[in-house]
Short mmCIF file of C-alpha atoms (C1' of nucleotides) in Angstrom, two decimals:
data_model
loop_
_atom_site.label_atom_id
_atom_site.label_comp_id
_atom_site.label_asym_id
_atom_site.label_seq_id
_atom_site.Cartn_x
_atom_site.Cartn_y
_atom_site.Cartn_z
CA MET A 54 234.40 172.19 142.06
CA ASP A 55 232.94 171.71 138.63
CA LEU A 56 234.58 171.78 135.25
CA THR A 57 233.94 174.44 132.68
CA SER A 58 232.81 173.22 129.30
CA LYS A 59 236.25 173.79 127.87
CA GLN A 60 237.87 171.83 130.62
CA SER A 61 235.59 168.85 130.25
CA LYS A 62 236.13 168.99 126.50
CA ILE A 63 239.85 168.86 127.07
CA PHE A 64 239.52 166.11 129.63
CA ASN A 65 237.41 163.97 127.40
CA PHE A 66 239.87 164.50 124.52
CA LEU A 67 242.69 163.35 126.80
CA LYS A 68 240.80 160.17 127.54
CA ASP A 69 240.00 159.50 123.90
CA PHE A 70 243.46 160.32 122.73
CA ILE A 71 245.19 158.13 125.19
CA LEU A 72 242.77 155.29 124.59
CA GLU A 73 243.49 155.39 120.90
CA LYS A 74 247.21 156.17 120.81
CA ASP A 75 248.43 154.90 124.15
CA TYR A 76 250.47 158.10 124.74
CA PRO A 77 249.22 161.49 125.80
CA PRO A 78 248.55 164.35 123.41
CA SER A 79 250.81 167.40 123.10
CA ILE A 80 249.43 170.78 124.03
CA ARG A 81 249.12 171.58 120.36
CA ASP A 82 247.23 168.28 119.74
CA ILE A 83 244.75 169.43 122.38
CA GLN A 84 244.58 172.90 120.93
CA ASN A 85 243.67 171.68 117.43
CA HIS A 86 241.23 168.96 118.34
CA CYS A 87 239.34 171.09 120.92
CA ASP A 88 239.30 174.17 118.73
CA ILE A 89 241.15 176.34 121.15
CA SER A 90 242.71 179.54 119.92
CA SER A 91 246.02 179.49 121.77
CA THR A 92 248.43 177.08 123.41
CA SER A 93 248.42 179.26 126.48
CA VAL A 94 244.73 178.60 126.89
CA VAL A 95 245.32 174.95 126.82
CA ASP A 96 248.10 175.30 129.34
CA TYR A 97 245.90 177.46 131.52
CA ASN A 98 243.12 174.90 131.55
CA LEU A 99 245.47 171.98 132.05
CA LYS A 100 246.69 173.77 135.18
CA LYS A 101 243.07 173.95 136.28
CA LEU A 102 242.53 170.27 135.62
CA GLU A 103 245.61 169.54 137.70
CA GLU A 104 244.38 171.75 140.57
CA LYS A 105 241.14 169.88 140.47
CA GLY A 106 242.97 166.67 140.78
CA LEU A 107 242.00 165.08 137.53
CA ILE A 108 245.41 164.98 135.90
CA ARG A 109 249.06 165.15 136.83
CA ARG A 110 251.60 166.98 134.74
CA ASP A 111 255.38 166.67 134.59
CA LYS A 112 257.07 169.99 133.91
CA GLU A 113 258.91 170.48 130.65
CA ILE A 114 258.31 167.00 129.52
CA SER A 115 256.54 166.64 126.22
CA ARG A 116 253.18 164.91 126.61
CA GLY A 117 253.88 164.67 130.28
CA ILE A 118 250.24 164.25 131.26
CA GLU A 119 248.87 161.44 133.38
CA LEU A 120 245.22 160.81 133.98
CA LEU A 121 244.34 160.25 137.60
CA GLY A 122 241.54 158.30 139.30
CA THR A 123 239.41 155.77 137.53
CA ASN A 124 240.16 157.23 134.12
CA ASN A 125 243.68 155.98 134.39
CA MET A 126 243.51 152.55 132.90
CA ARG A 127 246.62 151.50 134.64
CA SER A 128 246.20 148.81 137.27
CA HIS A 129 242.69 148.03 136.29
CA THR A 130 243.63 144.38 136.42
CA VAL A 131 245.46 142.06 138.76
CA ARG A 132 247.27 138.94 137.76
CA ILE A 133 246.71 136.10 140.19
CA PRO A 134 248.69 132.87 140.26
CA LEU A 135 246.74 129.80 139.36
CA LEU A 136 248.34 127.24 141.54
CA GLY A 137 246.75 124.17 140.04
CA LYS A 138 243.80 121.90 140.45
CA ILE A 139 242.36 120.82 143.70
CA ALA A 140 240.55 117.58 144.11
CA ALA A 141 238.65 116.12 147.01
CA GLY A 142 240.98 115.24 149.81
CA LYS A 143 244.07 115.95 147.84
CA PRO A 144 246.45 118.33 149.58
CA ILE A 145 246.81 121.86 148.27
CA VAL A 146 250.16 123.34 147.33
CA LEU A 147 250.35 126.89 148.58
CA PRO A 148 252.65 129.55 147.19
CA GLU A 149 255.91 130.45 148.80
CA GLU A 150 256.04 133.54 150.92
CA GLY A 151 255.69 136.72 148.92
CA VAL A 152 256.10 134.92 145.66
CA THR A 153 253.17 136.35 143.81
CA ASP A 154 255.38 137.08 140.89
CA ASN A 155 256.83 134.92 138.19
CA PHE A 156 254.30 132.14 138.06
CA SER A 157 253.86 129.89 135.08
CA ASN A 158 250.08 129.83 135.21
CA SER A 159 247.86 132.72 136.12
CA ILE A 160 244.56 134.37 135.56
CA GLU A 161 243.82 138.02 135.18
CA LEU A 162 240.88 139.68 137.05
CA SER A 163 239.74 143.26 137.13
CA ARG A 164 240.69 145.09 140.28
CA GLU A 165 237.07 146.02 140.75
CA GLN A 166 236.25 142.37 141.05
CA VAL A 167 238.79 141.58 143.81
CA GLY A 168 238.67 144.87 145.59
CA THR A 169 241.72 146.03 147.52
CA LYS A 170 242.72 142.61 148.64
CA SER A 171 246.24 141.52 147.93
CA ASP A 172 248.00 138.26 148.24
CA LEU A 173 245.45 136.40 146.23
CA PHE A 174 245.76 133.05 144.56
CA ALA A 175 243.50 130.83 142.49
CA LEU A 176 242.72 127.13 142.26
CA GLN A 177 240.70 125.17 139.82
CA ILE A 178 238.24 122.64 141.24
CA LYS A 179 238.44 119.11 140.07
CA GLY A 180 235.47 116.87 140.80
CA ASN A 181 232.33 117.64 142.79
CA SER A 182 233.61 117.49 146.32
CA MET A 183 232.38 121.03 146.99
CA ILE A 184 229.01 120.66 145.44
CA ASP A 185 227.18 121.77 148.56
CA ALA A 186 228.91 125.14 148.33
CA LEU A 187 227.53 125.39 144.79
CA ILE A 188 231.02 124.87 143.42
CA GLN A 189 231.47 122.28 140.71
CA ASP A 190 234.05 120.68 138.59
CA GLY A 191 236.02 123.19 136.56
CA ASP A 192 235.10 126.24 138.66
CA ILE A 193 237.84 128.64 139.59
CA ILE A 194 238.06 129.81 143.16
CA ILE A 195 240.02 132.81 144.40
CA LEU A 196 241.47 132.74 147.86
CA GLU A 197 242.93 135.44 149.93
CA LYS A 198 245.98 134.50 151.89
CA THR A 199 245.21 135.04 155.55
CA ASN A 200 245.09 133.15 158.83
CA GLN A 201 241.99 134.92 160.08
CA PHE A 202 238.56 133.32 159.74
CA ASP A 203 234.97 133.62 160.86
CA ASN A 204 232.66 130.77 161.62
CA GLY A 205 231.35 129.23 158.43
CA ASP A 206 234.13 130.53 156.27
CA MET A 207 235.50 128.30 153.56
CA VAL A 208 239.22 128.12 154.06
CA ALA A 209 242.33 126.33 152.98
CA VAL A 210 243.57 124.90 156.26
CA TRP A 211 246.79 123.17 157.13
CA ILE A 212 246.59 120.25 159.53
CA LYS A 213 249.85 119.81 161.30
CA SER A 214 249.47 116.24 162.31
CA ASP A 215 248.50 115.29 158.77
CA ASN A 216 251.13 117.54 157.22
CA ALA A 217 248.63 118.47 154.58
CA THR A 218 246.34 121.29 153.49
CA THR A 219 242.71 120.77 152.58
CA PHE A 220 239.76 122.94 151.69
CA LYS A 221 236.98 122.94 154.18
CA ARG A 222 234.23 124.97 155.83
CA ILE A 223 235.46 125.91 159.30
CA TYR A 224 233.70 126.45 162.70
CA LYS A 225 235.30 127.31 166.00
CA LEU A 226 233.70 125.34 168.84
CA ASP A 227 234.39 125.61 172.49
CA ASN A 228 237.59 123.58 172.66
CA LYS A 229 238.03 122.26 169.15
CA ILE A 230 237.77 123.21 165.53
CA LYS A 231 235.20 121.63 163.21
CA LEU A 232 236.12 121.12 159.64
CA GLU A 233 233.22 120.31 157.43
CA PRO A 234 233.59 119.09 153.84
CA MET A 235 231.35 120.80 151.33
CA ASN A 236 229.79 117.53 150.34
CA LYS A 237 227.19 115.81 152.48
CA ARG A 238 228.56 112.38 151.66
CA MET A 239 231.80 113.13 153.44
CA LYS A 240 231.77 113.55 157.23
CA ALA A 241 233.08 116.45 159.20
CA PHE A 242 236.02 116.00 161.50
CA PHE A 243 237.63 117.88 164.32
CA VAL A 244 241.10 119.12 165.12
CA LYS A 245 242.71 120.57 168.22
CA PRO A 246 243.05 124.32 168.36
CA ASN A 247 246.81 124.09 168.07
CA ASP A 248 246.87 121.46 165.34
CA PHE A 249 245.78 123.66 162.46
CA ASN A 250 246.56 126.78 160.55
CA VAL A 251 244.29 128.71 158.28
CA GLN A 252 246.13 129.56 155.06
CA GLY A 253 243.56 131.28 152.93
CA ARG A 254 239.95 132.18 152.75
CA LEU A 255 237.54 131.84 149.86
CA VAL A 256 236.85 135.25 148.25
CA THR A 257 235.33 134.66 144.85
CA SER A 258 234.29 131.81 142.63
CA ILE A 259 233.97 131.87 138.88
CA ARG A 260 232.35 129.55 136.44
CA ASN A 261 232.58 129.62 132.65
CA TRP A 262 229.55 127.86 131.16
CA MET B 235 263.32 136.03 116.08
CA ASP B 236 264.95 136.72 119.41
CA LEU B 237 265.92 139.91 121.08
CA THR B 238 269.48 140.98 121.63
CA SER B 239 270.32 141.84 125.28
CA LYS B 240 270.20 145.51 124.40
CA GLN B 241 266.80 145.21 122.88
CA SER B 242 265.27 143.33 125.78
CA LYS B 243 266.83 145.87 128.09
CA ILE B 244 265.19 148.67 126.21
CA PHE B 245 261.88 146.79 126.03
CA ASN B 246 261.83 146.19 129.74
CA PHE B 247 262.67 149.77 130.38
CA LEU B 248 259.77 150.77 128.19
CA LYS B 249 257.35 148.64 130.22
CA ASP B 250 258.72 149.92 133.54
CA PHE B 251 258.72 153.46 132.50
CA ILE B 252 255.21 153.42 131.14
CA LEU B 253 253.96 151.58 134.17
CA GLU B 254 255.41 154.24 136.41
CA LYS B 255 254.76 157.40 134.49
CA ASP B 256 251.84 156.52 132.23
CA TYR B 257 253.54 158.07 129.26
CA PRO B 258 256.32 156.63 127.11
CA PRO B 259 259.97 157.63 127.52
CA SER B 260 261.79 159.84 125.08
CA ILE B 261 264.69 158.39 123.15
CA ARG B 262 267.12 160.14 125.47
CA ASP B 263 265.31 158.78 128.52
CA ILE B 264 265.98 155.33 127.09
CA GLN B 265 269.53 156.26 126.27
CA ASN B 266 270.32 157.34 129.82
CA HIS B 267 268.54 154.61 131.74
CA CYS B 268 269.87 151.80 129.51
CA ASP B 269 273.42 153.09 129.41
CA ILE B 270 273.48 153.53 125.63
CA SER B 271 276.11 155.67 124.03
CA SER B 272 274.12 157.38 121.38
CA THR B 273 270.54 158.31 120.55
CA SER B 274 271.06 156.78 117.17
CA VAL B 275 271.66 153.44 118.79
CA VAL B 276 268.42 153.67 120.60
CA ASP B 277 266.65 154.67 117.48
CA TYR B 278 268.28 151.73 115.71
CA ASN B 279 267.11 149.26 118.28
CA LEU B 280 263.69 150.74 118.47
CA LYS B 281 263.42 150.09 114.73
CA LYS B 282 264.36 146.51 115.43
CA LEU B 283 261.76 146.17 118.17
CA GLU B 284 259.21 147.56 115.72
CA GLU B 285 260.21 145.11 113.05
CA LYS B 286 259.85 142.30 115.53
CA GLY B 287 256.33 143.46 116.27
CA LEU B 288 256.80 144.37 119.89
CA ILE B 289 256.15 148.07 119.65
CA ARG B 290 254.64 150.62 117.25
CA ARG B 291 256.17 154.04 116.65
CA ASP B 292 254.70 157.23 115.38
CA LYS B 293 257.09 159.21 113.23
CA GLU B 294 258.29 162.56 114.45
CA ILE B 295 256.07 162.48 117.49
CA SER B 296 257.77 162.81 120.79
CA ARG B 297 257.41 159.75 122.96
CA GLY B 298 255.32 158.24 120.15
CA ILE B 299 255.84 154.63 121.25
CA GLU B 300 253.13 152.08 121.92
CA LEU B 301 253.65 148.72 123.43
CA LEU B 302 251.94 145.94 121.48
CA GLY B 303 250.57 142.62 122.60
CA THR B 304 249.93 141.63 126.17
CA ASN B 305 252.32 144.28 127.47
CA ASN B 306 249.97 146.95 126.32
CA MET B 307 247.72 147.44 129.31
CA ARG B 308 245.12 149.09 127.21
CA SER B 309 241.83 147.29 126.97
CA HIS B 310 242.67 144.69 129.50
CA THR B 311 239.25 145.17 130.96
CA VAL B 312 235.76 145.38 129.62
CA ARG B 313 232.92 147.32 131.18
CA ILE B 314 229.69 145.41 131.08
CA PRO B 315 226.28 146.93 131.86
CA LEU B 316 224.62 145.55 134.96
CA LEU B 317 221.04 145.68 133.95
CA GLY B 318 219.56 144.94 137.28
CA LYS B 319 218.35 142.10 139.48
CA ILE B 320 216.48 139.10 138.15
CA ALA B 321 214.10 137.25 140.33
CA ALA B 322 212.22 134.00 139.73
CA GLY B 323 209.51 134.50 137.14
CA LYS B 324 210.04 138.21 136.96
CA PRO B 325 210.67 139.49 133.43
CA ILE B 326 214.08 140.64 132.45
CA VAL B 327 214.69 144.08 130.92
CA LEU B 328 217.18 143.78 128.11
CA PRO B 329 219.35 146.60 126.75
CA GLU B 330 218.42 148.64 123.71
CA GLU B 331 220.12 147.81 120.47
CA GLY B 332 223.80 148.67 120.44
CA VAL B 333 223.56 150.61 123.68
CA THR B 334 226.42 149.10 125.50
CA ASP B 335 227.63 152.56 126.39
CA ASN B 336 226.50 155.02 128.99
CA PHE B 337 224.89 152.77 131.55
CA SER B 338 224.33 153.81 135.07
CA ASN B 339 225.37 150.59 136.63
CA SER B 340 228.16 148.40 135.38
CA ILE B 341 230.85 145.93 136.37
CA GLU B 342 234.36 145.58 135.03
CA LEU B 343 235.84 142.29 134.02
CA SER B 344 239.16 141.39 132.53
CA ARG B 345 239.11 140.70 128.88
CA GLU B 346 240.85 137.48 129.61
CA GLN B 347 237.81 136.39 131.56
CA VAL B 348 235.23 137.09 128.92
CA GLY B 349 237.29 136.27 125.85
CA THR B 350 236.60 137.92 122.57
CA LYS B 351 232.87 137.98 123.13
CA SER B 352 231.17 141.30 122.71
CA ASP B 353 227.69 142.50 123.46
CA LEU B 354 227.80 141.23 126.99
CA PHE B 355 225.49 142.22 129.81
CA ALA B 356 225.17 141.21 133.43
CA LEU B 357 222.36 140.52 135.79
CA GLN B 358 222.31 139.95 139.51
CA ILE B 359 220.35 136.98 140.78
CA LYS B 360 217.74 137.53 143.46
CA GLY B 361 216.45 134.51 145.27
CA ASN B 362 217.20 130.91 144.73
CA SER B 363 215.24 130.13 141.63
CA MET B 364 218.34 128.94 139.83
CA ILE B 365 219.69 126.82 142.60
CA ASP B 366 219.93 123.68 140.48
CA ALA B 367 222.33 125.53 138.19
CA LEU B 368 224.48 126.13 141.22
CA ILE B 369 223.52 129.79 141.08
CA GLN B 370 222.31 131.45 144.25
CA ASP B 371 221.04 134.67 145.60
CA GLY B 372 223.46 137.51 144.96
CA ASP B 373 225.46 135.86 142.20
CA ILE B 374 226.28 137.82 139.09
CA ILE B 375 225.71 136.16 135.79
CA ILE B 376 227.15 137.38 132.50
CA LEU B 377 225.18 136.87 129.30
CA GLU B 378 226.14 137.14 125.70
CA LYS B 379 223.59 138.71 123.46
CA THR B 380 222.74 136.13 120.84
CA ASN B 381 219.81 134.23 119.41
CA GLN B 382 221.73 131.04 118.86
CA PHE B 383 221.56 128.24 121.37
CA ASP B 384 222.47 124.64 121.89
CA ASN B 385 220.37 122.05 123.77
CA GLY B 386 220.79 122.56 127.51
CA ASP B 387 222.04 126.14 127.28
CA MET B 388 220.82 128.56 129.84
CA VAL B 389 219.29 131.44 128.03
CA ALA B 390 217.30 134.58 128.45
CA VAL B 391 214.28 133.89 126.27
CA TRP B 392 211.47 136.10 125.17
CA ILE B 393 207.99 134.53 124.98
CA LYS B 394 205.96 136.35 122.48
CA SER B 395 202.54 135.31 123.77
CA ASP B 396 203.54 136.33 127.29
CA ASN B 397 205.33 139.47 126.17
CA ALA B 398 208.04 138.77 128.73
CA THR B 399 211.59 137.49 129.01
CA THR B 400 212.62 134.87 131.47
CA PHE B 401 215.69 132.88 132.23
CA LYS B 402 215.56 129.18 131.54
CA ARG B 403 217.38 126.09 130.39
CA ILE B 404 216.38 125.43 126.80
CA TYR B 405 215.93 122.22 124.79
CA LYS B 406 214.75 121.89 121.22
CA LEU B 407 212.36 118.99 120.83
CA ASP B 408 210.80 117.76 117.63
CA ASN B 409 208.04 120.26 117.22
CA LYS B 410 208.25 122.38 120.32
CA ILE B 411 210.71 124.06 122.65
CA LYS B 412 211.16 122.93 126.26
CA LEU B 413 211.93 125.57 128.80
CA GLU B 414 213.10 124.27 132.09
CA PRO B 415 213.47 126.32 135.25
CA MET B 416 216.64 125.80 137.17
CA ASN B 417 214.68 124.80 140.25
CA LYS B 418 213.18 121.33 140.61
CA ARG B 419 210.21 122.75 142.44
CA MET B 420 209.07 124.62 139.39
CA LYS B 421 207.91 122.69 136.32
CA ALA B 422 209.09 122.93 132.82
CA PHE B 423 206.79 124.29 130.17
CA PHE B 424 206.74 124.26 126.38
CA VAL B 425 206.38 126.86 123.69
CA LYS B 426 205.79 126.72 119.95
CA PRO B 427 208.83 127.16 117.74
CA ASN B 428 207.59 130.56 116.52
CA ASP B 429 206.53 131.84 119.90
CA PHE B 430 209.96 132.47 121.35
CA ASN B 431 213.16 134.31 120.78
CA VAL B 432 216.45 133.64 122.50
CA GLN B 433 217.99 136.91 123.62
CA GLY B 434 221.14 135.92 125.39
CA ARG B 435 223.16 132.98 126.61
CA LEU B 436 224.78 132.43 129.94
CA VAL B 437 228.56 132.82 129.64
CA THR B 438 229.94 133.27 133.13
CA SER B 439 228.76 133.36 136.67
CA ILE B 440 230.50 135.00 139.57
CA ARG B 441 230.00 134.79 143.31
CA ASN B 442 231.59 136.93 145.98
CA TRP B 443 231.70 135.08 149.27
"C1'" DA C 200 229.03 201.13 137.35
"C1'" DA C 201 233.54 200.24 138.94
"C1'" DA C 202 236.87 197.08 140.44
"C1'" DA C 203 238.67 192.59 140.68
"C1'" DA C 204 239.22 188.12 139.07
"C1'" DA C 205 238.96 184.68 135.62
"C1'" DA C 206 239.63 183.28 131.09
"C1'" DC C 207 241.29 183.96 126.49
"C1'" DA C 208 244.52 185.38 122.56
"C1'" DA C 209 248.76 186.10 120.03
"C1'" DC C 210 253.35 185.52 119.75
"C1'" DA C 211 258.04 184.75 120.86
"C1'" DC C 212 261.36 181.83 123.04
"C1'" DA C 213 263.87 178.04 124.92
"C1'" DT C 214 264.41 173.41 125.00
"C1'" DA C 215 262.98 168.77 124.58
"C1'" DT C 216 263.29 165.45 121.26
"C1'" DG C 217 263.15 162.77 116.84
"C1'" DT C 218 266.03 162.32 112.74
"C1'" DT C 219 269.93 161.86 109.88
"C1'" DC C 220 274.64 161.61 108.26
"C1'" DT C 221 279.21 159.90 108.49
"C1'" DA C 222 282.53 157.05 110.32
"C1'" DA C 223 284.18 153.56 113.22
"C1'" DT C 224 283.91 148.93 114.98
"C1'" DA C 225 282.37 144.27 115.52
"C1'" DC C 226 280.67 140.11 113.47
"C1'" DA C 227 279.57 136.79 110.22
"C1'" DT C 228 280.28 134.50 105.77
"C1'" DA C 229 282.41 133.00 101.64
"C1'" DT D 82 291.71 136.96 104.27
"C1'" DA D 83 288.31 139.49 102.05
"C1'" DT D 84 283.89 141.22 102.00
"C1'" DG D 85 279.48 142.29 103.26
"C1'" DT D 86 276.27 143.03 107.17
"C1'" DA D 87 275.02 144.42 111.73
"C1'" DT D 88 275.91 147.42 115.39
"C1'" DT D 89 277.91 151.39 117.69
"C1'" DA D 90 279.55 156.43 118.20
"C1'" DG D 91 279.41 161.16 117.83
"C1'" DA D 92 277.58 165.12 116.28
"C1'" DA D 93 274.60 168.30 113.91
"C1'" DC D 94 270.09 169.42 112.45
"C1'" DA D 95 265.12 170.22 112.20
"C1'" DT D 96 261.10 170.44 114.57
"C1'" DA D 97 257.94 169.15 118.03
"C1'" DT D 98 256.51 171.06 122.12
"C1'" DG D 99 256.31 173.28 126.83
"C1'" DT D 100 256.70 178.00 128.88
"C1'" DG D 101 256.42 182.84 129.58
"C1'" DT D 102 255.02 187.57 128.59
"C1'" DT D 103 251.83 191.02 127.52
"C1'" DG D 104 247.58 192.49 126.52
"C1'" DT D 105 242.51 191.77 125.74
"C1'" DT D 106 238.07 190.07 126.66
"C1'" DT D 107 234.68 188.08 129.63
"C1'" DT D 108 232.80 187.09 134.00
"C1'" DT D 109 232.14 187.92 138.78
"C1'" DT D 110 232.10 190.73 142.88
"C1'" DT D 111 231.39 195.04 145.41
#
DNA sequence: AAAAAAACAACACATATGTTCTAATACATA
DNA sequence: TATGTATTAGAACATATGTGTTGTTTTTTT
């Protein structure tokens, strides 16, 4: 269902107004700026916009209009905890359960960039131990907290017998797990299927030049 | 200058309310939810919050409150035109002057990620012609439109005599400019100082695994 | 062309909401 | 203690603003 010219005019005004003022316009604001003869016409068309799913209105509340969909600038970003630097071989400190709030250091990414994934955390790479994965010193990597993995995934994996977490490329073999550093100079090693736990999987990497 | 407990209670309520409803609360909304005895007390403390620079108020406008600073979720993201794919050797098509609006394809990044830079555009890398810069097929690179450069910068540069733009690492030598591909297999070449024009500089690169 | 539906117009009304005034109380300072 | 300042209370007021009613015009359908 398409918008009439008056409706798209109103809708655009809503976006502009909210962008500028950070609060929605009143019906009379809309009336004046869109050259509409009567408040009832504005009300009428706002009802239409609501029927068409573009806005939501709260009854009897002044300026009680909310933009829906991608026009709503709410939640366009996600704040992700930056847990620290990760160096070759050094163990990673992973976040507590469910504690994705209240972190001292964090980065902000657009939701578009991370998709619908939740439970994300970030690490900064120190050194060039991941150079084969085209990740270098200073890069930021974003991980998704999960214990699933596919062959070849780059994961943060906890080795029980070592009592430590490292970052490796993982492969499932017949009766063991191969963990391969992302640097040719270091050798791969193997763990027993019950001696490890995947804690997170690489999702995105970012470099500021 | 610090906030009194009442003021931070109000301020937190403002953030929560706006996050939930997408429009600011009325003074009586604040009064009720913060257990305040009188509207005048709310008004009084809102004035204080405004003096302390945390909010902005518009006189005589219902719900005319705007959060300032990082609490204001406005403009936490920037939309950047994605101009297309760039392959080795292939010329790049740069945006028209000032046309950073109305583009068919775009990506959204958090402002935190791109800083205060403006006039940004993005390209997607096709192939592995930039592998030495740790940039591979599918990566997204973000460029800043500028004609300044430092030695070693990776820039989009227009070669007049070729009538084409390519992406190279640039070095200023005594009487010529060295343009170095980011792939060892391809050789560098040189241009005269008046035969080129830097059009943009690499700012950020992003990879989704 | 006639009938029905959609959209617009003008206006009045109720109330949602910011403002203001006065007084009381608490708090700090000299 | 005295005195000034900051904060709180209660209430009344003015207006900003959503809603409803009735009628007209325009558009669509039959």
